[in-house]
Each structure stands twice: as structure tokens, then as C-alpha cells.
Amino acid sequence: MTTTSTTAPTAAPDAPPAEQAGLFRDLYVDGAWRPGGDGGRFDVLDPADGRPITGFAIATEQDCDDAVAAAAAALPSWSATAPRVRSEILRRAWEILTAESDVLAAIMVRENGKSWADAKAEAGYATEFFRWFAEEAVRIPGDWRLSPAGDKRIVVTHRPIGVALLITPWNFPAAMATRKLAPALAAGCTTVLKPARETPLTAAYLVDVLERAGVPRGVVNLVTPVPTGPAVARMLAADAVRKLSFTGSTEVGRELLKTCADRVVNASMELGGNAPLIVLPGADLDQAVEGAFLAKMRNGGSACTSANRFYVHASLHDEFVSRMVERLEAVRTGPGLDRENTLGALVSTGERDKVARLVDTAVEEGAEVRIGGTPSGEGAFYPPTLLTGVRHGSTVNVTEIFGPVTAVVEFDDVEQAVAQANDSEYGLIAYVFGEERAAMQVATRLDAGMVAVNRGVVSDPAAPFGGTKQSGLGREGASEGILEFLETQYIAVSA
Ligand code: NAD
């Protein structure tokens, strides 16, 4: 029997934002906060110094079963709740988060390590999903028309799929959660959220916001099982669960798709990327360097959209490299709570070491380090790094780097650059810089779910986010985002 905690960890807007992180340390099941059934906790670490921030409750099998049961019990009334009512709850969540943006940012800085500017940018992006889907909740499409033979009316409606399991990664702990929670709730689904082990505090804070916004009991549940795999498999085996929305690595996504196959659970997958960035001959270098810097350094390079493979035309290569190096020299690396720092820590020393190994391997394979390349000091920091002389197909070129490392391949022939950009198992996003007509021609030939032309950032709650090939299935955001949580129903009515 699991006990519920007596005090809900409601945000205390008067307390310094950085101290709020430790308030959110319990599971949320059936409208109540509770420690895990066996009282166990895992440490949530501050990547800037490696010290524990707090111990977060470990969800037992029973906690996970209770969460699924609570979501199933809440489904009939939530799915029958008027769209306007669902919409207004989401709108209130947007209002609360807008007012408490510093709290959200500070929690992310503490447990994820990102810079203050990255955390504030994510807070804004994450918050907008609530406003966008508050607006979509009241615009769920349908159709009513006469069949070609004239014998019946074809009525098309959309119904909420049911209980949705939402699994999120650590790199955007707020936005990846709101990008799922907001459309799921707008569609009338009930949810069980399973955040990454590195960043549960952000997820728990978001649940607190939703509770304050008026989300009814059982509609949102939060569990953090350790280990994750068996608990997720168990939840996916539950009859009530009809949807999996996953954001994370391609490796884990593939395994989850296999598990979903057992019960034909509807799955949306936002997976890894290895984004090419092409600088065409004739590109405006000011624009290209600014865009390339953003595409690489946003979120310290820990982004599925991060530009990884830089293909730069020989005519611009040297100038591009020297300007990028200048731009990277101006980056200030250090803990995110110091708002002057523009590059924070990676999420863990393990991630930092992975990036360091990748750079060492690149050098062994012939690349030259033009800046950075050696981690120093305490914490999970890795310096901004630029490599030239990288070969297409080398280890750093085929691996999702997930850190502040720019790896430049020089090219002579545009056809070859397009072929190399497409030569990847991933297809999430690509970037092209060049004279507009030439850039658009290249953009339409790139096998990617998203292409940025002469800009370094594409993410927008109003735009469909998602990839081709092994970068995923489905789209988040835009009007497509809510359809991922709806089933199409056709009703035939005699004319
Ligand atoms: P990850 O795949 O290791 O973990 C993602 C989530 O899955 C976490 O909640 C984790 O606890 C859970 N998980 C891990 N093993 C599991 C298992 N066996 N069964 C069920 N769940 C399991 O990814 P990560 O390291 O947290 O995040 C980085 C990855 O996420 C990168 O590959 C990045 O490209 C990708 N990502 C993709 C998008 C996108 O929208 N396409 C956005 C952000 C991150």
C-alpha cells in the first residue's frame, strides 16, 4: 500500500528560483503526490559540480500500475469534457508558466546544467505549447459529406486515442514534456509521464503547474521507475495504454517499437538526428556564421536538431572557419546560474567523456583541432570545439555528437555535398546557407523532415516537428501534433 504525501510541493514564487528545484521530489499518481511504494530514492545531480540536488522517488511496479489505472479511470470524464474547458485549463498552465518562467529556467539549469540563456529560451518554447494546444483543442477537425454514389453521408470524427504513455529525454526536459502533454490533454487523452532519470525535477514542477491550472485527478500522472526498461514494458503491456509518445535515442526507440508491436500500440517517435549544414558557394558569410553558430551551440549542442556535419564549399571554407573560431572564442563556459556564462555543462561527466572520446577519435582519424578539444576543471563542462579536415564517413561525421563540437568537411561539388548530406540513417533536420534560389533548390532535395534555409533555428510550436528515416515517426506541434493523440472514426449514415 502506497502512502500519499501530506503536502503538495507547490512552487513558492517568492523563494529564489534556484532553491525551488529541491521541492519537487515525489511521484504524482491519481491527483496526489507520493513517495515511491518502497521509499527508495535516486539522486538528482547538479552537472555543474556533480553534487546531489535532492533524492527523487523511485516508482515501484505498483506505482506504475496505479498511474495507469488512474489514467484509465479518468479517461471517460476527461475525454467527455468540453473542448473549451480543456482549452482553458491549458491556457491557465500557459499563464502560470509565463509568470514563473524564472522558476522553470532555474530548475532546468540546476538539474540539466544548461546555460541561463538556453534555459530561458527553452522555458519560453515549452510554455508556448500550452497556448498553442489550448487553441487547437477547440479546432479538432471533422467532415460531413455525401458519398460519390449518393447512398450515404460520410461523417468523419476524431476521438481521443485513450491513455497515453509519454517518455521524454533529459536534453529539453520541459519542452519535450509540454510538446506531448499539451496535445494529449487537448485531444482528451489521459497521461502517464515518464521523464528521464537525469531531469525528473522539471517534469514534477510541470505537473505541479498543471495541477494548479485545474487538471482533474488522474488525467496527468508522473512516474520515475528505476530501472526504466521493465517498467515501461509493463505499462505498455497494460490493456488500458493505447498510445506511446517517445522522444529519445533511435536505439531505445527501436526497442520500444518492438514492444509496441505486441499489442499494436500506436507510437509516435521523435528520435536521434545527425543534422547536415551546407554552406553553398555564394552564401552570405555573416548569415552563415551566425546561423551555424546558433544551429551548433543552441543548448550547448545537446539537441537532436544540433548541426553536426558541416559541409562548407572550398571557396568559403577558410573564411568560414576563421569567423566561426572567432565566434566560439567569445563563448563563456561555466555554471548556468551565473547568467553571464553562455555555455553550460553537459548533463553528466559520462556525456562529457563521450564527447571527449569522439574528438580524440576524430583527431586520430586525421581531423585538426582549431579551438577547444580538451575538457578542463570540475563539472561536466566541455569547451566549444571546432575541427577541420573531417572526412565524410569518419566516426565524428556519422555519430550524433550531442556537444559543442563543430566538425567541418570541405567540398567542391554541390551535387556531392547533397549526396553526402543525405547519406545518413537519420533525417531529422538539415540546414542550408546560400543565395535563396540555390538554397531552396538544395532544400527540396534533402531527405529530412525539416530544413532551415539561411537560419539556425526552426523549432516553433506552430510548425510540424519530426524526422524521416530513423529519426522518427509522426510529428509534434502544429495541427499535426494533436492528430497524433486522436483516432479517426468514420460513421456511415444512410442518406
Ligand atoms: P534515451 O533514449 O537514452 O532516453 C530517453 C528516455 O527513454 C528517457 O526517459 C529514458 O529514461 C527512457 N529509456 C531509456 N531506456 C529505456 C528503455 N529500455 N525502455 C523505455 N524507456 C527507456 O535518450 P536521452 O539520452 O535521454 O536523450 C538524447 C536522445 O534523444 C538523442 O538521441 C536525441 O537526438 C534524442 N532527442 C530527439 C528529439 C526529437 O524531437 N527528435 C528531441 C530531443 C532529444
Coordinates of C-alpha atoms and ligand atoms in Angstrom, one line a residue:
M1 CA 0.0 0.0 0.0
T2 CA 1.5 3.3 -1.0
T3 CA 1.0 6.4 1.1
T4 CA 0.4 9.8 -0.4
S5 CA 2.4 12.8 0.8
T6 CA 0.6 15.2 3.0
T7 CA 2.0 18.4 1.4
A8 CA 2.0 19.0 -2.3
P9 CA 5.2 20.6 -3.5
T10 CA 3.6 23.7 -4.9
A11 CA 6.0 26.2 -6.3
A12 CA 6.9 29.0 -4.0
P13 CA 7.3 32.0 -6.3
D14 CA 8.8 34.1 -3.5
A15 CA 11.7 31.7 -2.9
P16 CA 14.9 32.2 -5.0
P17 CA 14.2 30.2 -8.2
A18 CA 17.4 28.0 -7.7
E19 CA 16.0 26.7 -4.4
Q20 CA 12.8 25.6 -5.9
A21 CA 14.3 22.6 -7.6
G22 CA 14.5 20.5 -4.4
L23 CA 10.8 21.0 -3.7
F24 CA 9.7 18.6 -6.5
R25 CA 10.8 15.1 -5.5
D26 CA 7.8 12.9 -5.5
L27 CA 5.6 10.9 -7.9
Y28 CA 2.2 12.1 -8.8
V29 CA -0.5 9.5 -9.1
D30 CA -4.2 9.8 -9.2
G31 CA -4.1 13.5 -8.2
A32 CA -1.8 13.1 -5.2
W33 CA 1.9 13.4 -4.6
R34 CA 3.5 10.3 -3.1
P35 CA 6.9 8.8 -2.3
G36 CA 7.6 5.6 -4.2
G37 CA 6.0 2.4 -2.7
D38 CA 9.2 1.1 -1.2
G39 CA 10.5 4.5 -0.1
G40 CA 13.6 4.4 -2.3
R41 CA 15.1 7.5 -3.9
F42 CA 17.7 8.2 -6.6
D43 CA 20.0 11.2 -6.6
V44 CA 19.4 14.0 -9.0
L45 CA 22.8 15.6 -9.6
D46 CA 23.8 19.1 -10.5
P47 CA 26.1 18.7 -13.6
A48 CA 27.9 21.9 -12.7
D49 CA 29.5 20.4 -9.6
G50 CA 28.4 16.8 -9.5
R51 CA 26.6 17.3 -6.2
P52 CA 23.1 15.8 -5.4
I53 CA 20.3 18.4 -5.5
T54 CA 17.8 16.0 -4.0
G55 CA 16.6 12.4 -3.9
F56 CA 13.7 11.7 -6.3
A57 CA 11.2 8.9 -5.5
I58 CA 11.7 5.6 -7.3
A59 CA 8.4 4.3 -8.7
T60 CA 7.7 0.7 -8.0
E61 CA 5.7 -1.6 -10.2
Q62 CA 2.7 -0.9 -8.1
D63 CA 3.2 2.9 -8.5
C64 CA 3.3 2.4 -12.3
D65 CA 0.2 0.1 -12.2
D66 CA -1.6 2.7 -10.1
A67 CA -0.7 5.5 -12.5
V68 CA -2.0 3.6 -15.5
A69 CA -5.2 2.6 -13.5
A70 CA -5.7 6.3 -12.5
A71 CA -5.3 7.5 -16.1
A72 CA -7.8 4.8 -17.3
A73 CA -10.3 5.7 -14.6
A74 CA -10.1 9.4 -15.5
L75 CA -10.4 8.8 -19.3
P76 CA -14.2 8.7 -19.6
S77 CA -14.8 12.0 -17.9
W78 CA -11.8 13.9 -19.4
S79 CA -12.5 12.7 -22.9
A80 CA -16.1 13.9 -22.5
T81 CA -15.0 17.3 -21.0
A82 CA -15.9 20.1 -23.3
P83 CA -13.0 21.2 -25.6
R84 CA -13.4 24.7 -24.3
V85 CA -12.9 23.6 -20.7
R86 CA -9.8 21.6 -21.6
S87 CA -8.6 24.5 -23.6
E88 CA -8.9 26.9 -20.7
I89 CA -7.0 24.6 -18.3
L90 CA -4.2 24.6 -20.9
R91 CA -4.4 28.4 -21.2
R92 CA -4.1 28.7 -17.4
A93 CA -1.0 26.5 -17.5
W94 CA 0.4 28.9 -20.1
E95 CA -0.3 31.9 -17.8
I96 CA 1.3 30.3 -14.8
L97 CA 4.4 29.2 -16.7
T98 CA 4.7 32.6 -18.3
A99 CA 4.6 34.2 -14.8
E100 CA 7.0 31.6 -13.4
S101 CA 9.5 31.4 -16.3
D102 CA 12.5 32.0 -14.0
V103 CA 11.4 29.2 -11.7
L104 CA 11.2 26.8 -14.6
A105 CA 14.6 28.0 -16.0
A106 CA 16.3 27.7 -12.7
I107 CA 15.2 24.1 -12.2
M108 CA 16.5 23.2 -15.6
V109 CA 19.8 24.9 -15.0
R110 CA 20.2 23.0 -11.8
E111 CA 19.4 19.5 -13.0
N112 CA 20.4 19.7 -16.6
G113 CA 23.4 22.0 -16.5
K114 CA 22.4 24.3 -19.4
S115 CA 23.1 28.0 -19.5
W116 CA 20.7 30.5 -18.2
A117 CA 20.0 31.8 -21.7
D118 CA 19.3 28.3 -23.0
A119 CA 17.1 27.6 -20.0
K120 CA 15.1 30.8 -20.5
A121 CA 14.8 30.1 -24.3
E122 CA 13.5 26.6 -23.5
A123 CA 11.1 27.9 -20.8
G124 CA 9.6 30.2 -23.4
Y125 CA 9.3 27.4 -26.1
A126 CA 7.9 24.9 -23.6
T127 CA 5.3 27.3 -22.3
E128 CA 4.1 28.1 -25.8
F129 CA 2.9 24.5 -26.4
F130 CA 0.2 25.1 -23.8
R131 CA -1.0 28.2 -25.5
W132 CA -0.8 26.6 -29.0
F133 CA -2.7 23.5 -28.0
A134 CA -5.2 25.5 -25.9
E135 CA -6.1 27.0 -29.3
E136 CA -6.0 23.6 -31.1
A137 CA -8.3 21.9 -28.5
V138 CA -11.3 23.8 -29.9
R139 CA -10.4 23.3 -33.5
I140 CA -10.3 19.5 -33.8
P141 CA -11.3 18.8 -37.4
G142 CA -14.1 16.7 -38.8
D143 CA -16.0 16.1 -42.1
W144 CA -19.6 15.5 -43.3
R145 CA -20.2 14.9 -46.9
L146 CA -22.3 12.9 -49.4
S147 CA -20.7 9.7 -50.8
P148 CA -20.0 9.7 -54.6
A149 CA -22.8 7.2 -55.1
G150 CA -25.2 9.4 -53.1
D151 CA -26.2 6.5 -50.9
K152 CA -24.9 7.8 -47.6
R153 CA -23.4 10.6 -45.6
I154 CA -19.7 10.1 -44.8
V155 CA -19.2 11.5 -41.3
V156 CA -15.6 11.7 -40.1
T157 CA -14.9 12.5 -36.4
H158 CA -11.8 12.3 -34.2
R159 CA -11.8 10.5 -30.8
P160 CA -9.1 10.6 -28.2
I161 CA -6.9 7.5 -28.5
G162 CA -7.0 6.8 -24.8
V163 CA -4.3 6.5 -22.1
A164 CA -1.0 7.8 -23.4
L165 CA 2.4 7.0 -22.1
L166 CA 4.8 9.9 -22.6
I167 CA 8.5 9.3 -22.4
T168 CA 10.9 12.2 -22.5
P169 CA 14.7 12.8 -22.7
W170 CA 16.9 15.0 -20.5
N171 CA 18.2 17.5 -23.1
F172 CA 15.0 19.6 -23.2
P173 CA 13.3 18.4 -20.0
A174 CA 10.5 21.0 -20.2
A175 CA 9.8 21.4 -23.9
M176 CA 9.8 17.7 -24.7
A177 CA 7.2 17.2 -21.9
T178 CA 4.9 20.1 -22.8
R179 CA 5.1 19.1 -26.5
K180 CA 3.4 15.9 -25.5
L181 CA 1.3 16.8 -22.5
A182 CA -0.4 19.8 -24.2
P183 CA -1.6 18.0 -27.3
A184 CA -2.6 14.8 -25.4
L185 CA -4.7 16.8 -22.9
A186 CA -6.1 19.0 -25.7
A187 CA -7.2 15.8 -27.6
G188 CA -8.9 14.4 -24.5
C189 CA -6.3 11.7 -23.6
T190 CA -5.2 11.0 -20.1
T191 CA -1.5 10.5 -19.5
V192 CA 1.4 8.9 -17.6
L193 CA 4.6 10.9 -18.0
K194 CA 8.0 9.2 -17.5
P195 CA 10.8 11.7 -17.7
A196 CA 14.5 11.0 -18.0
R197 CA 16.2 9.9 -14.8
E198 CA 18.6 12.9 -15.1
T199 CA 15.8 15.5 -15.1
P200 CA 12.7 14.5 -13.1
L201 CA 12.5 17.8 -11.2
T202 CA 11.4 19.8 -14.2
A203 CA 8.8 17.2 -15.0
A204 CA 7.4 17.3 -11.4
Y205 CA 7.3 21.1 -11.5
L206 CA 5.3 21.0 -14.8
V207 CA 2.9 18.6 -13.2
D208 CA 2.5 21.0 -10.2
V209 CA 1.7 23.7 -12.7
L210 CA -0.9 21.6 -14.4
E211 CA -2.4 20.7 -11.0
R212 CA -2.7 24.4 -10.2
A213 CA -4.1 25.1 -13.6
G214 CA -7.0 22.7 -12.7
V215 CA -6.2 19.4 -14.4
P216 CA -8.5 16.9 -12.8
R217 CA -7.3 14.0 -10.8
G218 CA -5.9 11.1 -12.8
V219 CA -5.5 13.0 -16.0
V220 CA -1.8 13.5 -15.6
N221 CA 0.4 11.1 -13.7
L222 CA 4.2 11.1 -13.2
V223 CA 6.3 8.0 -12.5
T224 CA 10.1 7.5 -12.4
P225 CA 10.8 3.8 -12.3
V226 CA 14.4 2.5 -11.9
P227 CA 15.4 0.6 -14.0
T228 CA 13.2 2.0 -16.7
G229 CA 13.0 -0.7 -19.3
P230 CA 11.0 -3.4 -17.5
A231 CA 8.6 -0.8 -16.0
V232 CA 7.9 0.8 -19.4
A233 CA 7.4 -2.7 -20.9
R234 CA 4.9 -3.5 -18.2
M235 CA 3.0 -0.3 -18.7
L236 CA 2.9 -0.9 -22.5
A237 CA 1.5 -4.4 -21.8
A238 CA -1.4 -2.9 -19.9
D239 CA -4.7 -3.1 -21.9
A240 CA -5.6 0.5 -21.0
V241 CA -2.5 2.0 -22.7
R242 CA -3.2 2.8 -26.3
K243 CA -0.5 5.3 -27.2
L244 CA 3.2 5.7 -26.7
S245 CA 4.7 9.1 -27.5
F246 CA 8.5 8.8 -27.1
T247 CA 11.4 11.3 -27.5
G248 CA 14.9 9.9 -27.1
S249 CA 17.6 8.0 -28.9
T250 CA 17.0 5.9 -32.0
E251 CA 18.4 2.9 -30.2
V252 CA 15.8 3.0 -27.4
G253 CA 13.1 4.0 -29.9
R254 CA 13.7 0.9 -32.0
E255 CA 13.3 -1.4 -28.9
L256 CA 10.1 0.4 -27.9
L257 CA 8.6 0.0 -31.3
K258 CA 9.2 -3.8 -31.0
T259 CA 7.4 -3.7 -27.6
C260 CA 4.5 -1.7 -29.1
A261 CA 4.1 -4.3 -31.8
D262 CA 3.0 -6.9 -29.2
R263 CA -0.3 -5.1 -28.7
V264 CA -0.2 -2.8 -31.8
V265 CA 0.1 0.2 -29.6
N266 CA 0.0 3.5 -31.6
A267 CA 3.5 5.0 -31.4
S268 CA 4.9 8.4 -32.2
M269 CA 8.7 8.5 -32.2
E270 CA 11.0 11.6 -32.1
L271 CA 14.4 10.1 -32.3
G272 CA 18.0 11.0 -32.9
G273 CA 19.5 13.2 -35.6
N274 CA 22.8 13.9 -37.3
A275 CA 22.0 17.2 -39.0
P276 CA 24.0 18.3 -42.0
L277 CA 24.7 22.0 -42.5
I278 CA 25.6 23.0 -46.0
V279 CA 27.3 26.3 -46.9
L280 CA 26.9 26.8 -50.6
P281 CA 29.1 28.9 -52.9
G282 CA 27.8 32.4 -52.9
A283 CA 26.4 32.2 -49.3
D284 CA 26.4 35.4 -47.2
L285 CA 29.1 34.5 -44.7
D286 CA 27.7 36.8 -41.9
Q287 CA 24.4 35.0 -42.2
A288 CA 26.0 31.6 -42.5
V289 CA 28.3 32.0 -39.5
E290 CA 25.5 33.4 -37.3
G291 CA 23.2 30.6 -38.3
A292 CA 25.8 27.9 -38.0
F293 CA 26.7 29.2 -34.5
L294 CA 23.1 29.0 -33.4
A295 CA 22.5 25.7 -35.1
K296 CA 25.5 24.2 -33.3
M297 CA 25.6 26.0 -29.9
R298 CA 21.9 26.2 -29.0
N299 CA 21.5 24.1 -25.8
G300 CA 25.3 23.6 -25.8
G301 CA 25.0 21.3 -28.8
S302 CA 22.8 18.8 -26.8
A303 CA 19.9 19.0 -29.2
C304 CA 18.5 16.5 -31.7
T305 CA 18.4 19.5 -34.1
S306 CA 22.0 20.4 -33.5
A307 CA 24.1 20.9 -36.7
N308 CA 26.7 18.1 -36.6
R309 CA 28.0 17.7 -40.1
F310 CA 29.3 21.0 -41.6
Y311 CA 29.8 20.8 -45.4
V312 CA 31.4 24.0 -46.4
H313 CA 32.3 24.9 -50.0
A314 CA 36.0 25.3 -50.7
S315 CA 35.6 28.9 -51.8
L316 CA 34.3 29.9 -48.4
H317 CA 35.9 27.3 -46.2
D318 CA 38.9 29.2 -44.7
E319 CA 37.0 32.4 -44.0
F320 CA 34.0 30.4 -42.5
V321 CA 36.4 28.5 -40.2
S322 CA 38.2 31.6 -39.0
R323 CA 35.0 33.5 -38.3
M324 CA 33.4 30.5 -36.5
V325 CA 36.6 30.2 -34.4
E326 CA 36.3 33.9 -33.5
R327 CA 32.7 33.4 -32.6
L328 CA 33.5 30.4 -30.4
E329 CA 36.3 32.2 -28.7
A330 CA 33.8 34.7 -27.3
V331 CA 31.7 31.9 -25.6
R332 CA 31.9 31.9 -21.8
T333 CA 31.7 28.5 -20.3
G334 CA 30.6 27.9 -16.7
P335 CA 27.6 27.2 -14.4
G336 CA 24.3 28.4 -15.7
L337 CA 23.3 30.1 -12.5
D338 CA 25.9 32.7 -13.4
R339 CA 23.9 34.4 -16.1
E340 CA 27.0 35.8 -17.9
N341 CA 28.0 32.2 -18.9
T342 CA 26.8 31.4 -22.4
L343 CA 27.7 27.7 -22.4
G344 CA 26.7 25.5 -19.5
A345 CA 27.6 21.9 -18.6
L346 CA 26.7 18.7 -20.4
V347 CA 24.2 16.7 -18.4
S348 CA 26.8 14.4 -16.8
T349 CA 30.5 13.6 -16.8
G350 CA 29.6 10.5 -18.7
E351 CA 28.2 12.6 -21.5
R352 CA 31.3 14.9 -21.4
D353 CA 33.6 11.9 -21.6
K354 CA 31.7 10.6 -24.6
V355 CA 32.2 13.9 -26.4
A356 CA 35.9 14.0 -25.5
R357 CA 36.4 10.4 -26.8
L358 CA 34.7 11.4 -30.1
V359 CA 37.0 14.4 -30.5
D360 CA 40.1 12.2 -29.7
T361 CA 38.9 9.7 -32.3
A362 CA 38.4 12.4 -34.9
V363 CA 42.0 13.6 -34.4
E364 CA 43.2 10.0 -34.7
E365 CA 41.3 9.8 -38.0
G366 CA 43.0 12.9 -39.4
A367 CA 41.0 16.0 -38.1
E368 CA 42.7 19.1 -36.9
V369 CA 41.5 20.9 -33.7
R370 CA 41.2 24.6 -34.4
I371 CA 39.8 25.6 -31.0
G372 CA 38.9 23.7 -27.8
G373 CA 39.3 19.9 -27.8
T374 CA 40.3 19.5 -24.2
P375 CA 38.0 19.5 -21.2
S376 CA 39.3 21.2 -18.1
G377 CA 38.2 21.8 -14.5
E378 CA 35.5 20.3 -12.4
G379 CA 31.9 19.5 -13.5
A380 CA 30.6 18.2 -16.8
F381 CA 31.9 21.1 -18.9
Y382 CA 33.3 20.7 -22.4
P383 CA 34.8 23.7 -24.3
P384 CA 33.5 24.9 -27.7
T385 CA 35.5 23.0 -30.2
L386 CA 36.0 23.2 -34.0
L387 CA 37.5 20.5 -36.1
T388 CA 38.7 20.9 -39.7
G389 CA 39.8 18.2 -42.2
V390 CA 37.0 15.9 -41.1
R391 CA 36.2 13.2 -43.7
H392 CA 32.7 12.3 -44.7
G393 CA 32.0 8.9 -43.2
S394 CA 34.5 9.3 -40.4
T395 CA 33.4 8.4 -36.8
V396 CA 32.6 12.0 -35.8
N397 CA 30.7 12.6 -39.0
V398 CA 28.4 9.6 -38.6
T399 CA 27.8 9.9 -34.8
E400 CA 25.3 12.2 -33.1
I401 CA 27.8 14.4 -31.2
F402 CA 25.4 16.0 -28.6
G403 CA 28.0 18.5 -27.5
P404 CA 29.6 21.8 -28.6
V405 CA 31.7 20.4 -31.4
T406 CA 31.7 21.7 -34.9
A407 CA 33.1 19.2 -37.4
V408 CA 33.8 20.7 -40.9
V409 CA 34.1 18.8 -44.1
E410 CA 35.2 20.8 -47.2
F411 CA 33.5 20.2 -50.5
D412 CA 34.0 21.3 -54.2
D413 CA 30.9 19.9 -55.8
V414 CA 27.3 20.8 -54.7
E415 CA 25.9 17.5 -56.1
Q416 CA 28.4 15.6 -53.9
A417 CA 27.5 17.7 -50.8
V418 CA 23.8 17.0 -51.3
A419 CA 24.6 13.2 -51.7
Q420 CA 26.7 13.3 -48.6
A421 CA 24.2 15.2 -46.5
N422 CA 21.6 12.6 -47.4
D423 CA 24.0 9.7 -46.7
S424 CA 22.8 9.1 -43.2
E425 CA 20.4 6.8 -41.3
Y426 CA 19.0 10.0 -39.8
G427 CA 16.7 12.5 -41.4
L428 CA 15.5 14.9 -38.7
I429 CA 16.7 18.3 -39.9
A430 CA 19.2 19.9 -42.4
Y431 CA 20.5 23.5 -42.7
V432 CA 21.3 25.2 -46.0
F433 CA 23.0 28.6 -46.4
G434 CA 23.3 30.2 -49.8
E435 CA 21.7 32.5 -52.3
E436 CA 18.0 32.0 -51.8
R437 CA 17.1 30.2 -55.1
A438 CA 20.1 27.9 -54.9
A439 CA 19.4 27.2 -51.3
M440 CA 15.8 26.4 -51.9
Q441 CA 16.7 24.0 -54.8
V442 CA 19.0 22.2 -52.4
A443 CA 16.5 22.2 -49.6
T444 CA 13.9 20.4 -51.6
R445 CA 16.4 17.6 -52.3
L446 CA 17.3 16.9 -48.7
D447 CA 15.8 13.9 -47.1
A448 CA 14.9 15.5 -43.8
G449 CA 11.7 16.2 -42.0
M450 CA 12.7 19.8 -41.5
V451 CA 15.1 22.1 -43.5
A452 CA 16.3 25.5 -42.3
V453 CA 17.2 27.9 -45.1
N454 CA 19.6 30.7 -44.1
R455 CA 18.7 30.4 -40.4
G456 CA 19.9 28.5 -37.5
V457 CA 16.7 27.6 -35.6
V458 CA 13.4 26.1 -36.8
S459 CA 11.6 25.0 -33.7
D460 CA 8.2 26.6 -33.3
P461 CA 5.1 25.2 -31.6
A462 CA 3.1 26.2 -34.7
A463 CA 5.3 24.1 -37.1
P464 CA 5.3 20.3 -37.6
F465 CA 8.4 18.9 -35.9
G466 CA 9.7 15.5 -36.8
G467 CA 12.0 13.4 -38.9
T468 CA 12.3 10.9 -41.8
K469 CA 14.2 7.6 -41.8
Q470 CA 15.5 6.6 -38.4
S471 CA 14.8 10.0 -36.9
G472 CA 11.3 9.1 -36.1
L473 CA 7.6 8.6 -37.0
G474 CA 4.9 11.3 -36.7
R475 CA 5.0 15.0 -36.0
E476 CA 4.8 17.1 -32.9
G477 CA 3.4 20.7 -32.7
A478 CA 1.3 22.4 -35.3
S479 CA -2.1 20.9 -36.1
E480 CA -0.4 17.6 -36.8
G481 CA 0.6 17.4 -33.1
I482 CA -3.0 16.9 -31.8
L483 CA -3.8 14.3 -34.5
E484 CA -1.1 12.0 -33.0
F485 CA -3.4 11.7 -30.0
L486 CA -6.7 11.2 -32.0
E487 CA -8.2 8.2 -33.8
T488 CA -10.2 8.9 -36.9
Q489 CA -13.7 7.5 -36.8
Y490 CA -15.9 7.2 -39.9
I491 CA -19.6 6.9 -39.4
A492 CA -21.8 5.9 -42.4
V493 CA -25.3 7.4 -42.3
S494 CA -27.9 6.5 -44.8
A495 CA -28.7 9.4 -47.0
Ligands
NAD1 P1 17.4 7.9 -24.2 O1 16.9 7.2 -25.4 O2 18.6 7.3 -23.5 O3 16.3 8.2 -23.1 C1 15.1 8.8 -23.5 C2 14.0 8.3 -22.5 O4 13.8 6.9 -22.6 C3 14.4 8.6 -21.0 O5 13.2 8.9 -20.3 C4 14.9 7.2 -20.6 O6 14.8 7.0 -19.2 C5 14.0 6.3 -21.4 N1 14.5 5.0 -21.6 C6 15.8 4.6 -21.6 N2 15.9 3.3 -21.8 C7 14.7 2.8 -22.0 C8 14.1 1.5 -22.2 N3 14.8 0.4 -22.4 N4 12.7 1.4 -22.2 C9 12.0 2.5 -22.1 N5 12.4 3.8 -21.9 C10 13.8 3.9 -21.8 O7 17.8 9.4 -24.8 P2 18.4 10.6 -23.9 O8 19.9 10.3 -23.8 O9 17.6 10.9 -22.7 O10 18.2 11.8 -25.0 C11 19.0 12.0 -26.0 C12 18.5 11.5 -27.3 O11 17.2 12.0 -27.5 C13 19.3 11.9 -28.5 O12 19.4 10.8 -29.4 C14 18.4 13.0 -29.2 O13 18.6 13.2 -30.5 C15 17.1 12.5 -28.9 N6 16.1 13.6 -29.0 C16 15.3 13.6 -30.0 C17 14.4 14.7 -30.1 C18 13.4 14.8 -31.3 O14 12.5 15.5 -31.2 N7 13.6 14.0 -32.4 C19 14.3 15.7 -29.2 C20 15.2 15.6 -28.1 C21 16.1 14.5 -28.0

